[in-house]
Tab-separated table of N, CA, C and O in Angstrom:
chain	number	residue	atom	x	y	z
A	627	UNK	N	8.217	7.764	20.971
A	627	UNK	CA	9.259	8.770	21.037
A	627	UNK	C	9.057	9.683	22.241
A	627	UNK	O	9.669	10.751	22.225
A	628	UNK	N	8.241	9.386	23.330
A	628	UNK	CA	7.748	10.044	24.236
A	628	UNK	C	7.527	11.178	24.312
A	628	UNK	O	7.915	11.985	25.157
A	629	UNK	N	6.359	11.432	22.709
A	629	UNK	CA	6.019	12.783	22.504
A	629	UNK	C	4.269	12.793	22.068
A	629	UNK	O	4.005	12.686	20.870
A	630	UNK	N	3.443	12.888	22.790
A	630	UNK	CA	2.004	12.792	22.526
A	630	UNK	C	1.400	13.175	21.226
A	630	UNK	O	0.280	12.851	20.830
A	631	UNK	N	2.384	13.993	20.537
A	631	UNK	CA	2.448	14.921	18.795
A	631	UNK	C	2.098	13.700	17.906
A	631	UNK	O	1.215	13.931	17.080
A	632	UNK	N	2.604	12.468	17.908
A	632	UNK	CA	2.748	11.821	16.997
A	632	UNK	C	1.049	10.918	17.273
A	632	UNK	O	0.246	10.544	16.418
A	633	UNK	N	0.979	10.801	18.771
A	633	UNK	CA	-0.461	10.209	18.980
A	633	UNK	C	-1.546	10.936	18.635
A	633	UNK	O	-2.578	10.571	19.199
A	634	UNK	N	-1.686	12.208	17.597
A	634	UNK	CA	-2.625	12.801	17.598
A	634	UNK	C	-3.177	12.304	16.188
A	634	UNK	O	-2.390	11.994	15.294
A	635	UNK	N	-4.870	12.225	15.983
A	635	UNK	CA	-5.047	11.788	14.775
A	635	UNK	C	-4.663	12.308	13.396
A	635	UNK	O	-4.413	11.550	12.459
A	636	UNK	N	-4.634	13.389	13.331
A	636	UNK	CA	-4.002	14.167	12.274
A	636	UNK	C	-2.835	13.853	11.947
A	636	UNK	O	-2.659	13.627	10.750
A	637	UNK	N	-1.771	13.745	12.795
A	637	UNK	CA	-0.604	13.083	12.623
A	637	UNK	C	-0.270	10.918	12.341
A	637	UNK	O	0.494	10.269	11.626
A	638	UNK	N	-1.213	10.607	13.240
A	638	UNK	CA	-1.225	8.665	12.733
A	638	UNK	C	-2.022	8.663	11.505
A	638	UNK	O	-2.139	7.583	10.925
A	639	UNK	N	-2.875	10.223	10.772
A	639	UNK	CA	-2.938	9.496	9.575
A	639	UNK	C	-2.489	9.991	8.804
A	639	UNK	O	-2.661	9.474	7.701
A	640	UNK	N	-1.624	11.305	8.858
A	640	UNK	CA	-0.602	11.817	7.745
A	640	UNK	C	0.803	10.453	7.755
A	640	UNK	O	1.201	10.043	6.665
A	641	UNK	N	1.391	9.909	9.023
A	641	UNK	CA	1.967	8.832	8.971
A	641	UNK	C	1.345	7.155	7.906
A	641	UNK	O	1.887	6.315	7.189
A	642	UNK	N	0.338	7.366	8.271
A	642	UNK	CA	-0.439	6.205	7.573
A	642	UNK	C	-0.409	6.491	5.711
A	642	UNK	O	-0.283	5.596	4.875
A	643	UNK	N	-0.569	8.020	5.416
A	643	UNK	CA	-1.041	8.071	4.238
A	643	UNK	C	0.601	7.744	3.576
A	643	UNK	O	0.810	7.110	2.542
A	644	UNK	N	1.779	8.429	4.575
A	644	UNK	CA	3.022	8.161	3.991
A	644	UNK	C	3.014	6.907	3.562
A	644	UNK	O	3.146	6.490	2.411
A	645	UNK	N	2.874	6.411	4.413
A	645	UNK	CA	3.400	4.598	4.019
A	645	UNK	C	2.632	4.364	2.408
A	645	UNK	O	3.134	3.823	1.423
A	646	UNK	N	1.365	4.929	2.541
A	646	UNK	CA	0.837	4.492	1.718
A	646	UNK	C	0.931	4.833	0.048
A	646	UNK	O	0.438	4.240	-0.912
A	647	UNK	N	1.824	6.112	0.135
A	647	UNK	CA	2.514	6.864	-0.734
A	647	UNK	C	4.075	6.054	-1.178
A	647	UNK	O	4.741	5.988	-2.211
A	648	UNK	N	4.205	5.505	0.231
A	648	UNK	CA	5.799	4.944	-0.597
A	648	UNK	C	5.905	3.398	-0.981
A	648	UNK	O	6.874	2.872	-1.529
A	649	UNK	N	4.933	2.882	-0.660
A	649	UNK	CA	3.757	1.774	-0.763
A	649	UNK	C	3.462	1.335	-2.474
A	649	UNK	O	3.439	0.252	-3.059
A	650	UNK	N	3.212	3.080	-3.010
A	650	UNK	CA	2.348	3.082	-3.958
A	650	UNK	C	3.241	2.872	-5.113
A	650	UNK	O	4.324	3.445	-4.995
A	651	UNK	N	3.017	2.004	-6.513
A	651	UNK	CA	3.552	2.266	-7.727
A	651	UNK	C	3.114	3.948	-8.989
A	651	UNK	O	2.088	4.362	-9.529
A	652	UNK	N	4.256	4.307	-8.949
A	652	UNK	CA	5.804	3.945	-9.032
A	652	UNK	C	5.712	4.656	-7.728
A	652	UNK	O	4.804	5.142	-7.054
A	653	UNK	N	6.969	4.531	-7.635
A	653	UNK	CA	7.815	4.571	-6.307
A	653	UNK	C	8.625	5.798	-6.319
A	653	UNK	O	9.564	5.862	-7.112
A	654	UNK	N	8.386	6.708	-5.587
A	654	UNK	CA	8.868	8.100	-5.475
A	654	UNK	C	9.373	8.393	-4.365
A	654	UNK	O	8.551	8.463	-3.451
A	655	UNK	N	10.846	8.672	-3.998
A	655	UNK	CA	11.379	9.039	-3.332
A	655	UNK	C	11.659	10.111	-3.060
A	655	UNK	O	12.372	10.258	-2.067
A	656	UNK	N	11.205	11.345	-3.843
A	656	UNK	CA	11.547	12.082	-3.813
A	656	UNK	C	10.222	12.941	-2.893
A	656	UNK	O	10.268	14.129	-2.573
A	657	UNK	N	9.354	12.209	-2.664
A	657	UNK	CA	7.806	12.558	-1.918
A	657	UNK	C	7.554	11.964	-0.609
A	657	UNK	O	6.913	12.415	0.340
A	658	UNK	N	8.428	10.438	-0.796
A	658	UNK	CA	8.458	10.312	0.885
A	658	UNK	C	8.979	9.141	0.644
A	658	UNK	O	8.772	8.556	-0.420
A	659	UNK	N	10.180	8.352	2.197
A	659	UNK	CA	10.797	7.418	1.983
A	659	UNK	C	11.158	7.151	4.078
A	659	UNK	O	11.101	7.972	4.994
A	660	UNK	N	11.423	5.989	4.078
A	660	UNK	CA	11.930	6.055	5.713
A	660	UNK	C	10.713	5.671	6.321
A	660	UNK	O	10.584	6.126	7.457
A	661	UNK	N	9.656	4.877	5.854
A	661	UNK	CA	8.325	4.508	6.398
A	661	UNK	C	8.491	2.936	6.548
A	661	UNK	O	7.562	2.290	7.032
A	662	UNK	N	9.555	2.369	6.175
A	662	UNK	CA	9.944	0.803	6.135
A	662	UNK	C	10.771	0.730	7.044
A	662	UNK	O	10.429	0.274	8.136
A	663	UNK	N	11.853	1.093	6.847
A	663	UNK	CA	13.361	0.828	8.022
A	663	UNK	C	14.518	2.089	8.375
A	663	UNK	O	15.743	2.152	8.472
A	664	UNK	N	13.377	3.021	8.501
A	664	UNK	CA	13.773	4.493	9.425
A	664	UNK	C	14.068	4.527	10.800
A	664	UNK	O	13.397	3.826	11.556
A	665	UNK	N	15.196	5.414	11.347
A	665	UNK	CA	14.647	5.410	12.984
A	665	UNK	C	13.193	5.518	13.401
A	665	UNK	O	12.608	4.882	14.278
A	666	UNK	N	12.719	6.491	12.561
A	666	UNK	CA	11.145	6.457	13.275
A	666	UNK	C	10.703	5.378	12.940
A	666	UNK	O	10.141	4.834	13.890
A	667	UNK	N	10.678	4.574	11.686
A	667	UNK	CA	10.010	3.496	11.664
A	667	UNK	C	9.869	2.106	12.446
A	667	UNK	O	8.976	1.262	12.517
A	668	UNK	N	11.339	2.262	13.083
A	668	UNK	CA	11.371	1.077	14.180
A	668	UNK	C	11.267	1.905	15.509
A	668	UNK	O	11.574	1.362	16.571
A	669	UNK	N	10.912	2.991	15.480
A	669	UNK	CA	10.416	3.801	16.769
A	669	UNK	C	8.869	3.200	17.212
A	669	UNK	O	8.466	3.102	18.371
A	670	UNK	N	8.083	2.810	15.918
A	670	UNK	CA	6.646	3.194	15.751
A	670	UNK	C	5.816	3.595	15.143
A	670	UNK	O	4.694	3.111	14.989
A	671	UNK	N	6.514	5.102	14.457
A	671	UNK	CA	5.470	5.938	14.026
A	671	UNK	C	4.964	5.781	12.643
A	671	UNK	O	4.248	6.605	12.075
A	672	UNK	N	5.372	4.699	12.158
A	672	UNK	CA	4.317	4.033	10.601
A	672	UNK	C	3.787	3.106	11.185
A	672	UNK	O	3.990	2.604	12.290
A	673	UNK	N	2.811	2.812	10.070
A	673	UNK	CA	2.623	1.492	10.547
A	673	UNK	C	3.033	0.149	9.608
A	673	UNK	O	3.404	0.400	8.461
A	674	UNK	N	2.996	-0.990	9.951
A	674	UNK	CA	3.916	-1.849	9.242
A	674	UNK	C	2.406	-3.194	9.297
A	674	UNK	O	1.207	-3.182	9.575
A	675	UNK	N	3.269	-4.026	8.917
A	675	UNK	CA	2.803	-5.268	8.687
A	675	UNK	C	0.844	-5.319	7.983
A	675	UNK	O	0.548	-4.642	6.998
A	676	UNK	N	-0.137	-6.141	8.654
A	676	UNK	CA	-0.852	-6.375	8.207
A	676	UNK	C	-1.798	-5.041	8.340
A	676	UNK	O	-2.736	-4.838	7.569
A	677	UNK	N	-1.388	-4.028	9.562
A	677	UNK	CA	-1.948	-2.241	9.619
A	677	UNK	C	-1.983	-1.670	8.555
A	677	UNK	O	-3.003	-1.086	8.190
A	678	UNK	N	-0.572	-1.726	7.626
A	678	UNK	CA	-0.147	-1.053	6.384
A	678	UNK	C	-1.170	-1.855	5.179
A	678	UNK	O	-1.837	-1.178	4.396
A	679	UNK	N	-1.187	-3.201	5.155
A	679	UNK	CA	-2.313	-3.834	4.050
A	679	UNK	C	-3.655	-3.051	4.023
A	679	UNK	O	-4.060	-2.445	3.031
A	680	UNK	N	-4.365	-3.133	5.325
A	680	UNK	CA	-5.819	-2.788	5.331
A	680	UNK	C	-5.115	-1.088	4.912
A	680	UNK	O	-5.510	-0.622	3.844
A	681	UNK	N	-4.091	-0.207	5.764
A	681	UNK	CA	-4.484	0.967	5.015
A	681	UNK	C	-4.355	1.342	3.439
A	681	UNK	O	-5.033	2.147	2.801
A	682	UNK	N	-3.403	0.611	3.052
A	682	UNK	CA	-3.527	0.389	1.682
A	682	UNK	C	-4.963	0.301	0.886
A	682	UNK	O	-5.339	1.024	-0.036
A	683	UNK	N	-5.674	-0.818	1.521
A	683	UNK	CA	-6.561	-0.629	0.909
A	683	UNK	C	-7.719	0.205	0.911
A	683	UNK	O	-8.502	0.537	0.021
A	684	UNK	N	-7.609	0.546	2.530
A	684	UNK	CA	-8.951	1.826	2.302
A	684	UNK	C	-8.444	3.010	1.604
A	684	UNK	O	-9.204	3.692	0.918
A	685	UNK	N	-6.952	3.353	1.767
A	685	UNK	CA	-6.984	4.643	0.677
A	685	UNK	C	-7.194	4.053	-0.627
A	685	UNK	O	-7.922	4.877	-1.180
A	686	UNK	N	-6.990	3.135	-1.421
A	686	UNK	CA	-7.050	2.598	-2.573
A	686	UNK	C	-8.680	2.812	-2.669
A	686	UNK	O	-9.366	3.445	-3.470
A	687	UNK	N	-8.876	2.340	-1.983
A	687	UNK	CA	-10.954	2.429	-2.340
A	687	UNK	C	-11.258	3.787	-2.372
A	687	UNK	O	-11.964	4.240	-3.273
A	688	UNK	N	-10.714	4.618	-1.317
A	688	UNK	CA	-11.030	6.216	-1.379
A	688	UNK	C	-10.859	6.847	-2.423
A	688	UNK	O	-11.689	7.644	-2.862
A	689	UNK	N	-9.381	6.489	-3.159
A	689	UNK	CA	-9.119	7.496	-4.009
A	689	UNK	C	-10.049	6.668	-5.405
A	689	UNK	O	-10.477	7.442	-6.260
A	690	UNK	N	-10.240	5.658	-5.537
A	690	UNK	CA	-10.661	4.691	-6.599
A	690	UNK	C	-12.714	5.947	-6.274
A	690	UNK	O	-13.199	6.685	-7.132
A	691	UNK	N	-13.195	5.741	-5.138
A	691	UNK	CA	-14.155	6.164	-4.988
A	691	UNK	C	-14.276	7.892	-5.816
A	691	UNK	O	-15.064	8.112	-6.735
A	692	UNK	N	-13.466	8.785	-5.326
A	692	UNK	CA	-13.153	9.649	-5.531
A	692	UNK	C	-12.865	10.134	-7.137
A	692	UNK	O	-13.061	11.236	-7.650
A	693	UNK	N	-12.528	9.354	-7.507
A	693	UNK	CA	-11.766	9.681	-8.736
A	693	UNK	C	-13.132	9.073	-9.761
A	693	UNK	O	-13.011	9.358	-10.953
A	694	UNK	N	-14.526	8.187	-9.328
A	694	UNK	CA	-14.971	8.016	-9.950
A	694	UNK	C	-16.508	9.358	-9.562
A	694	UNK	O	-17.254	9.745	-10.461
A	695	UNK	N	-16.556	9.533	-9.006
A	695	UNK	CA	-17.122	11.346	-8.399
A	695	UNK	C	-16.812	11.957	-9.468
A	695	UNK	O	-17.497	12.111	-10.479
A	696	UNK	N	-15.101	12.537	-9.104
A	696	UNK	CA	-14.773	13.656	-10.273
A	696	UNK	C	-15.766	13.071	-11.744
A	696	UNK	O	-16.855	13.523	-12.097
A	697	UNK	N	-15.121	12.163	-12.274
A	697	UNK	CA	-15.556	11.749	-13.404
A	697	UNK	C	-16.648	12.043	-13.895
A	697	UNK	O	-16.735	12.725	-14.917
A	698	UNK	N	-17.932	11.456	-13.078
A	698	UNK	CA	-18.955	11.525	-13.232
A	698	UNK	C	-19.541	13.428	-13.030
A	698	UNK	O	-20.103	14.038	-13.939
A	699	UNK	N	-19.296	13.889	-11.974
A	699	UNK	CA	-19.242	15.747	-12.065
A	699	UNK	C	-18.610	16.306	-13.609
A	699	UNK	O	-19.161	17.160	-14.302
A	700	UNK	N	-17.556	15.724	-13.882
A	700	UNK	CA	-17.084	16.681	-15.069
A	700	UNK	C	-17.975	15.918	-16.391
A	700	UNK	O	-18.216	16.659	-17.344
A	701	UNK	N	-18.383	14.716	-16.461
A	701	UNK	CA	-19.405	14.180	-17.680
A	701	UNK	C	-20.560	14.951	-17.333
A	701	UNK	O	-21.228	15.357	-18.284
A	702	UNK	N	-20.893	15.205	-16.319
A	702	UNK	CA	-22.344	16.008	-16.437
A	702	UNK	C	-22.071	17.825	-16.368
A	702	UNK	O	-22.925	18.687	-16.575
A	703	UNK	N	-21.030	17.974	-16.112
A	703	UNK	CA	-20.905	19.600	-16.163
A	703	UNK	C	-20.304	19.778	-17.549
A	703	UNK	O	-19.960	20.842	-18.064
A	704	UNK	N	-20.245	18.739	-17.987
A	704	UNK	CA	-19.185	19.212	-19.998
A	704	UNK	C	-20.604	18.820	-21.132
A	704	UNK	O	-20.472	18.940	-22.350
């Protein structure tokens, strides 16, 4: 979009986490949508194809990681 904003990391991975949000079951539109076949999306600024798989899965492991943390903190703090 010939704007360096979108090349910044903070921004390719708030773009990345979208996809991965509208990606996710169930399906909420009301949180984010236009990461498949948006102007921006055929601009660039998601990512698509086999980019979108692997990020899928590292947030999937993160939050899977994460969520087994909490767990384990609140069994030993209760």
């Amino acid at each position: 979009m010939g704007v360096l904003y979108y090349a910044r990391p903070e921004e390719v991975c708030a773009r990345a986490f979208e996809a991965f949000v509208e990606d996710s079951q169930p399906a909420n539109s009301f949180l984010v949508r236009g990461t498949r076949s948006s102007d921006e999306a055929r601009a660039g600024l998601y990512p698509q194809g086999e980019h979108r798989q692997h990020i899928r899965q590292a947030f999937t492991a993160y939050f899977a990681a994460l969520g087994a943390a909490l767990y384990r903190e609140q069994a030993r703090a209760g």
